[in-house]
Coordinates of C-alpha atoms and ligand atoms in Angstrom, one line a residue:
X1 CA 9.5 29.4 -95.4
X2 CA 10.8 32.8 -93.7
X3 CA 8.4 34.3 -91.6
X4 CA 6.8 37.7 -91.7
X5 CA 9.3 40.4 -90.6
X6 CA 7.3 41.0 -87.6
X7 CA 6.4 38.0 -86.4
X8 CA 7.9 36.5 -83.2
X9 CA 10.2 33.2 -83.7
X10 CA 8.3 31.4 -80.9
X11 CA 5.2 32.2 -79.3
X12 CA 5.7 34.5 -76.2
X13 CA 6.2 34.5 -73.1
X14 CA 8.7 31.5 -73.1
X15 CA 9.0 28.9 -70.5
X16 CA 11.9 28.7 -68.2
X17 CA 12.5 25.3 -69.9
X18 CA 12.5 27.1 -73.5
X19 CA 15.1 29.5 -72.2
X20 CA 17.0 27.1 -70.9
X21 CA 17.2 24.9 -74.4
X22 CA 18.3 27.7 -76.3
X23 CA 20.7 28.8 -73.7
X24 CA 22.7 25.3 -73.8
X25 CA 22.7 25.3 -77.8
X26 CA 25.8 25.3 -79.5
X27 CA 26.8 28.8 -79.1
X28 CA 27.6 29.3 -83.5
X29 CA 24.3 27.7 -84.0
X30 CA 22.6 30.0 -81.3
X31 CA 24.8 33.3 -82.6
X32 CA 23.5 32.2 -85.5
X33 CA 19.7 32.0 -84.6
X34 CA 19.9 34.8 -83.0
X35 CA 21.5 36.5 -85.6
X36 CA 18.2 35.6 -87.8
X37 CA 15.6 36.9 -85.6
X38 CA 18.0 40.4 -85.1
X39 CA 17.5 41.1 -88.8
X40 CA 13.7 40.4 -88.6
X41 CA 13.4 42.9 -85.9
X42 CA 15.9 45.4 -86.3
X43 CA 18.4 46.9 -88.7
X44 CA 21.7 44.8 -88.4
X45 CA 23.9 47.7 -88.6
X46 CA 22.4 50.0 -86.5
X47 CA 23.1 50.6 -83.0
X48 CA 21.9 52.8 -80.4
X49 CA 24.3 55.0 -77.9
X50 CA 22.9 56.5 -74.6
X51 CA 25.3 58.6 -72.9
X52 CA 25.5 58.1 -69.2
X53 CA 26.2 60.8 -66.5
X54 CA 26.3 60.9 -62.7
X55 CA 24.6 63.7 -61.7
X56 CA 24.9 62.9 -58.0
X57 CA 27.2 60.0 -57.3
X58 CA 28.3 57.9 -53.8
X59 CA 27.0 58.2 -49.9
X60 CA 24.5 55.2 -51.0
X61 CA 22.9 53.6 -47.9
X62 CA 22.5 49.9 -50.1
X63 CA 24.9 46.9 -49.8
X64 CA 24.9 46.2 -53.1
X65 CA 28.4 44.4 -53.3
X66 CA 29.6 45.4 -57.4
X67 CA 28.7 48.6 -56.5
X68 CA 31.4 51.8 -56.4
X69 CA 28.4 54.2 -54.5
X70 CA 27.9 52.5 -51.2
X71 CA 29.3 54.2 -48.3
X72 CA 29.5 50.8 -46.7
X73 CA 32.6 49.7 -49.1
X74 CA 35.8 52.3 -49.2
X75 CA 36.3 52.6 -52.6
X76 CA 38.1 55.0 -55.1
X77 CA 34.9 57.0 -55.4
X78 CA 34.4 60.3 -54.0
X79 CA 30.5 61.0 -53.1
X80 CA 29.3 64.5 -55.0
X81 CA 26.5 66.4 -54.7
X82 CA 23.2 66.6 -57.0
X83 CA 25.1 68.5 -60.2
X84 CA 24.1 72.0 -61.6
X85 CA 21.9 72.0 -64.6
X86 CA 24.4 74.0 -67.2
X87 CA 26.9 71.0 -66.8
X88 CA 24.4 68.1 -67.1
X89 CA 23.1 70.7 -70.9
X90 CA 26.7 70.8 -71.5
X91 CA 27.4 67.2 -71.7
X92 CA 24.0 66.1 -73.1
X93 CA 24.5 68.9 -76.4
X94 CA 28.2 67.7 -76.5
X95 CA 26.8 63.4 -76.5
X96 CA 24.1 64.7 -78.8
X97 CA 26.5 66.1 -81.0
X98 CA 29.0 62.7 -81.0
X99 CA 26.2 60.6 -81.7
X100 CA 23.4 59.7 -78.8
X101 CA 20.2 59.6 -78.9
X102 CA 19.5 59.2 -75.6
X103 CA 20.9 61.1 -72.3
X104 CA 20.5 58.5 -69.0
X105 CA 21.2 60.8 -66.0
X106 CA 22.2 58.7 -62.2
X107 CA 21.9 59.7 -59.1
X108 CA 23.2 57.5 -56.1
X109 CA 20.4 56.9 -53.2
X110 CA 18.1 53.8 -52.2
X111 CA 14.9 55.6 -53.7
X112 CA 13.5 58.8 -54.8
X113 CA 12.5 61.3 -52.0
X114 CA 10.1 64.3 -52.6
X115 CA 13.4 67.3 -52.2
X116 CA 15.3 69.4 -53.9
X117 CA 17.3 66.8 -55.4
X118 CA 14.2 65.5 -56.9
X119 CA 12.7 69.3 -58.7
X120 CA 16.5 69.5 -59.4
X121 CA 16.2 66.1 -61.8
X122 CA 12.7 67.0 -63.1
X123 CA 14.6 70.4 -64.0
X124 CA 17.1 68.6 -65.9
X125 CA 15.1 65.8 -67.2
X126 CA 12.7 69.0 -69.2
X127 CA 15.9 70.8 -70.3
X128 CA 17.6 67.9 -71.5
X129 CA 14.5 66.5 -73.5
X130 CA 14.3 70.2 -74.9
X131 CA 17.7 69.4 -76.4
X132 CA 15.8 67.0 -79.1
X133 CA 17.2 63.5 -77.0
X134 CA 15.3 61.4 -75.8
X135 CA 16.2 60.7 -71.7
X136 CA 16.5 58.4 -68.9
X137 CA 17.3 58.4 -65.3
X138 CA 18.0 55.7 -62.9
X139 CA 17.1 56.5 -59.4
X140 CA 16.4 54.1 -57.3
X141 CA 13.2 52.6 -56.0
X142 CA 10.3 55.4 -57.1
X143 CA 6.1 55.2 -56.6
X144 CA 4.0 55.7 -59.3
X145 CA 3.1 59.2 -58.4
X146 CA 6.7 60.1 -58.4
X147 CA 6.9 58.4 -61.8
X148 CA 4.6 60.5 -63.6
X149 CA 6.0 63.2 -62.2
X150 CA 9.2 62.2 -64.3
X151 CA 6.8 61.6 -67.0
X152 CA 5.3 65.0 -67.2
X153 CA 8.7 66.5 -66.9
X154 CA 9.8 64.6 -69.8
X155 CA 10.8 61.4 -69.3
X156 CA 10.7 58.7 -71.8
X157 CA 12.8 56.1 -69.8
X158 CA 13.5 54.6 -66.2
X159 CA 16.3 52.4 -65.7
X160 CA 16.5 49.9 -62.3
X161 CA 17.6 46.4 -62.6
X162 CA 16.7 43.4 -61.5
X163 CA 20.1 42.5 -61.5
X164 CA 19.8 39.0 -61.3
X165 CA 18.0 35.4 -60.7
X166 CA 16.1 35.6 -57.9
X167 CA 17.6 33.0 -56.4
X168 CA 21.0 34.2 -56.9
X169 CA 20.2 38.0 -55.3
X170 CA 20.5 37.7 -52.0
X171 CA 23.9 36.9 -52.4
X172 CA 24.5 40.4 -54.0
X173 CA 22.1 42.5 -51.9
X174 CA 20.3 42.6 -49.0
X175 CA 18.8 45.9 -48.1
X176 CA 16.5 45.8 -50.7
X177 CA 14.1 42.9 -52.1
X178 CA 13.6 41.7 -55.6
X179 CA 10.1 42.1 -54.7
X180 CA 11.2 45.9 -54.5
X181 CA 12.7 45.7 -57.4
X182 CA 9.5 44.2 -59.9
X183 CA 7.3 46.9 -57.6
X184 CA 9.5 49.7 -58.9
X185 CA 9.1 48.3 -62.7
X186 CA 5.4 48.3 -62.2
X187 CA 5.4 51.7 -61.3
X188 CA 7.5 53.0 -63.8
X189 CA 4.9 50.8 -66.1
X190 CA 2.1 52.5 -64.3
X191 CA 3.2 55.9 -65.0
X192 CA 3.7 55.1 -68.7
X193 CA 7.2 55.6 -68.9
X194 CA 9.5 52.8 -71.0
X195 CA 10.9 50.6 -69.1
X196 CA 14.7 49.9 -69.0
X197 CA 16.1 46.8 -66.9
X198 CA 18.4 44.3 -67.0
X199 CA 21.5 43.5 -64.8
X200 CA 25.0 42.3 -64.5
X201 CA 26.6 38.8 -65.4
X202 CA 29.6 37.6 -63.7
X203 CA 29.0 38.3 -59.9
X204 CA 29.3 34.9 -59.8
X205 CA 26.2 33.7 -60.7
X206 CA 25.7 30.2 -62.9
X207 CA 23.9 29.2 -65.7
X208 CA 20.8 28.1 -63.9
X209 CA 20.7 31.8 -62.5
X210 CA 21.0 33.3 -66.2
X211 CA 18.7 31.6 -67.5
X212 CA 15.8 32.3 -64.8
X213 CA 17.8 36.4 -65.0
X214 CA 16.5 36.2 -68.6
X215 CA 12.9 34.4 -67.9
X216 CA 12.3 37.1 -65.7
X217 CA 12.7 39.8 -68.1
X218 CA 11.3 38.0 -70.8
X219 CA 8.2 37.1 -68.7
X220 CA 7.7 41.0 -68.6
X221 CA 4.2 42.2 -70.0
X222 CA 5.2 44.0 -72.1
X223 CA 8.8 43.2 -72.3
X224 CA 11.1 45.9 -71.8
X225 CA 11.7 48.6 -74.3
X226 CA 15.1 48.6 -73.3
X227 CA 17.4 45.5 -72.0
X228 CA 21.1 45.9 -70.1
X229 CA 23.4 43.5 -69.9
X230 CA 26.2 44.5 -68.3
X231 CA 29.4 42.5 -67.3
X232 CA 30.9 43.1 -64.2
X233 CA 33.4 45.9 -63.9
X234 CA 34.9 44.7 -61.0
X235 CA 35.3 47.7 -58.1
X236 CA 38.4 47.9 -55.4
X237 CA 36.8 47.6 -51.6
X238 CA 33.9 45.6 -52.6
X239 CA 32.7 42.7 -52.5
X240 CA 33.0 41.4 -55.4
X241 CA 36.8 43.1 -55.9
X242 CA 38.4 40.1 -56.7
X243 CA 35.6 37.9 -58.6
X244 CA 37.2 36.3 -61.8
X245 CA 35.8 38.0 -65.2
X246 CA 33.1 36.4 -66.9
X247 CA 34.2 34.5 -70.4
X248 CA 33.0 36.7 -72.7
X249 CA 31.0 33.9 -74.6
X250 CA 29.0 33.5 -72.0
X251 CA 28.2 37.2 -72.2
X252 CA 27.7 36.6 -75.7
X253 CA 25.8 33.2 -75.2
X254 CA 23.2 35.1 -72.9
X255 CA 23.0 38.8 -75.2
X256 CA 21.7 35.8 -78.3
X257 CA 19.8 34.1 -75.9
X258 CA 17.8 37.2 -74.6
X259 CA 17.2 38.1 -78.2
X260 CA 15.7 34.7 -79.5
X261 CA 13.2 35.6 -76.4
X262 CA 12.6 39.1 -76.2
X263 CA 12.9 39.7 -80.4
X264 CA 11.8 42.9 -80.2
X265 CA 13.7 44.2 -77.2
X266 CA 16.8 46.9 -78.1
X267 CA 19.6 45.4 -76.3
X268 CA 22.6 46.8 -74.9
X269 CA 25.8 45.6 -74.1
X270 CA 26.1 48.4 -71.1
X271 CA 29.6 48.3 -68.4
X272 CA 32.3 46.0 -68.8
X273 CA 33.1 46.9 -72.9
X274 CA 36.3 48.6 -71.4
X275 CA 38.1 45.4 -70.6
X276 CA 36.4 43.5 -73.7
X277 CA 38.4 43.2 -77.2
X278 CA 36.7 44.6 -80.2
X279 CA 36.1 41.2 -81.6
X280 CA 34.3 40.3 -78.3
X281 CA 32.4 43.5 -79.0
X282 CA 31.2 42.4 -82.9
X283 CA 30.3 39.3 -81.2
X284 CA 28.0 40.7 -78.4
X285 CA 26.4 42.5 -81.9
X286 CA 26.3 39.7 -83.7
X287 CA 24.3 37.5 -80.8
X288 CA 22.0 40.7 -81.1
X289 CA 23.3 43.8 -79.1
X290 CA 22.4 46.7 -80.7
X291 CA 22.8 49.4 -78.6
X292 CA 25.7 50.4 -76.1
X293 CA 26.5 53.8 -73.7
X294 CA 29.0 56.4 -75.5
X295 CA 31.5 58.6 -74.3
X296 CA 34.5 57.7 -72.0
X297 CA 32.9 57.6 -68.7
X298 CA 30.1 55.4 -67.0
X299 CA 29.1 56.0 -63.7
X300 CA 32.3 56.0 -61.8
X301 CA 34.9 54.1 -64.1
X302 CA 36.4 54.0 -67.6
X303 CA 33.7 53.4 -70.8
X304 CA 35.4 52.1 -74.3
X305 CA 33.6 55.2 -76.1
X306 CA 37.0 56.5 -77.0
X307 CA 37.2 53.3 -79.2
X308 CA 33.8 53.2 -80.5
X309 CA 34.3 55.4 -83.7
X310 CA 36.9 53.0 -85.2
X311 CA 35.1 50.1 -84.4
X312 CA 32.1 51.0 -86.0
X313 CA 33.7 52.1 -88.5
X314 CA 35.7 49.2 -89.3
X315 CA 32.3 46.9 -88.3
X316 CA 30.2 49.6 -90.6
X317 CA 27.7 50.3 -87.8
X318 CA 26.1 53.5 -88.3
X319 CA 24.0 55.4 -84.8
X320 CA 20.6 54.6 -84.7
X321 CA 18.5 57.2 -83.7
X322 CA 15.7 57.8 -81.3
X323 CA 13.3 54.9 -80.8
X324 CA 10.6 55.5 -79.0
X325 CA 9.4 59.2 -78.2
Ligands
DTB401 C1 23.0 49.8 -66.3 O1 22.5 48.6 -66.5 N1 24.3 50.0 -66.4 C2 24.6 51.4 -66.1 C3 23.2 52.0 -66.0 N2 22.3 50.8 -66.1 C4 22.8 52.9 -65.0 C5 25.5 51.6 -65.0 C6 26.9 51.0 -65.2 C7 27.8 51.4 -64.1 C8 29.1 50.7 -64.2 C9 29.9 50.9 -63.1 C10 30.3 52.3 -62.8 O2 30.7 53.1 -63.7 O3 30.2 52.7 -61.6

């Protein structure tokens, strides 16, 4: 008997323990699975782009060691400062036009600070939104009053990971706690924004720490309206520099994993497409991705959206459009 197309697989929140049992299935019969639920939740050949720009990038205080913004690593990337409105409009009309439905504006910094910088995002977050696209910014740690602040301006998203297990983070980052991290999620919650988090696989991390990465986010009440898995893009003069890639069907194994659990939740396969075939890329859909960023730039390094047409074309993937507004 099929189920109701609404109607979760399992009842929710899972257990670490279910997590675990569907991580360590067979990956064709979890694909598979995973697969299923997808098309009970969402339309198969749909996905979502958000197009990502760095409105302020580098001269980061933080340690976190995969990341190209810290001043404490000497890396290709040159710091900037907060961006003028007219080119952030430019971009977001131009991503608009090739596609996106959502504009995700970064600036580099440990948290958000009541300044210039900050009326400068709020500015862009209204014109932006006044485009017709939904948007996003990622920040750093923010309160709640500072949250709604975003959400008068505009805002329909907020993206700060968790990046990791718990277990596994203090090997990644030190200057900040996860503890931090969750407090920043509530207040984005608080403020009524949608909440976007995830965080990276292959900082060398094992299964063990995937799985309780995933039973974090999936423990979220309610889970997030927006999940990113991204793989690492490894970054000259950091830490993490010379880390091996991931096997992309582990990527794959955790994207259908994170589906079976959090049905409902878009998902995107975020950084790390560049160096990822296209057939790794169907596969990340098939385990349930469905959304990814566009264009030919993330942050600071190389995105595969110069590729993106003709595979979608050739997978016949259409753009969804805006979800939640
Ligand atoms: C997320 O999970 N990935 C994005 C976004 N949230 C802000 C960032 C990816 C950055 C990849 C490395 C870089 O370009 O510097």
């Amino acid at each position: 008997m099929s189920l109701p197309k609404n109607e979760p697989a399992t009842a929710l929140p899972s257990t670490r323990e279910q997590i675990a049992a569907t991580y360590h299935r067979p990956l064709l019969d979890l694909i598979h699975e995973a697969q299923s639920v997808h098309r009970r939740f969402h339309t198969p050949s749909e996905v979502q782009q958000s197009a990502l720009i760095s409105v302020k990038t580098g001269a980061c205080p933080e340690d976190c060691s995969y990341c190209s913004q810290s001043s404490r690593y000497k890396t290709p990337t040159e710091p900037t400062r907060m961006m003028g409105l007219d080119e952030v409009l430019d971009f977001a009309r131009h991503a608009r036009e090739n596609g996106a439905s959502r504009v995700c504006m970064g600036s580099s910094g440990r948290d958000v600070k009541d300044n210039r910088d900050f009326e400068q995002v709020l500015e862009m977050v209204s014109r932006v939104k006044a485009l017709g696209v939904e948007t996003c910014v990622t920040l750093g740690m923010i309160d709640a009053a500072k949250a709604r602040r975003l959400k008068e301006a505009g805002l329909d998203y907020y993206n700060h990971n968790i990046d990791t297990s718990e277990a596994y983070y203090d090997r990644v980052i030190t200057t900040r706690s996860y503890g931090e991290r969750i407090d920043t999620l509530s207040a984005v919650r608080e403020a009524g924004l949608h909440v976007c988090t995830g965080g990276i696989l292959g900082l060398g991390e094992s299964d063990d720490d995937r799985i309780s990465f995933l039973h974090q986010l999936a423990s979220m009440d309610p889970q997030p309206e927006s999940v990113t898995i991204n793989r690492l893009v490894p970054i000259a003069g950091t830490p993490l520099a010379g880390t091996p890639m991931l096997d992309v069907l582990v990527v794959a194994r955790t994207i259908a994993t994170a589906r079976l659990h959090m049905p409902e939740a878009p998902i995107r396969l975020s950084a790390g497409r560049e160096s990822m075939s296209d057939e790794a890329q169907a596969l990340c859909f098939l385990a349930g991705a469905n959304s990814v960023f566009s264009g030919e730039k993330l942050l600071t390094t190389p995105n595969a959206g110069n590729r993106d047409q003709s595979l979608f074309e050739r997978l016949g993937i259409t753009a969804k459009a805006c979800a939640h507004s």
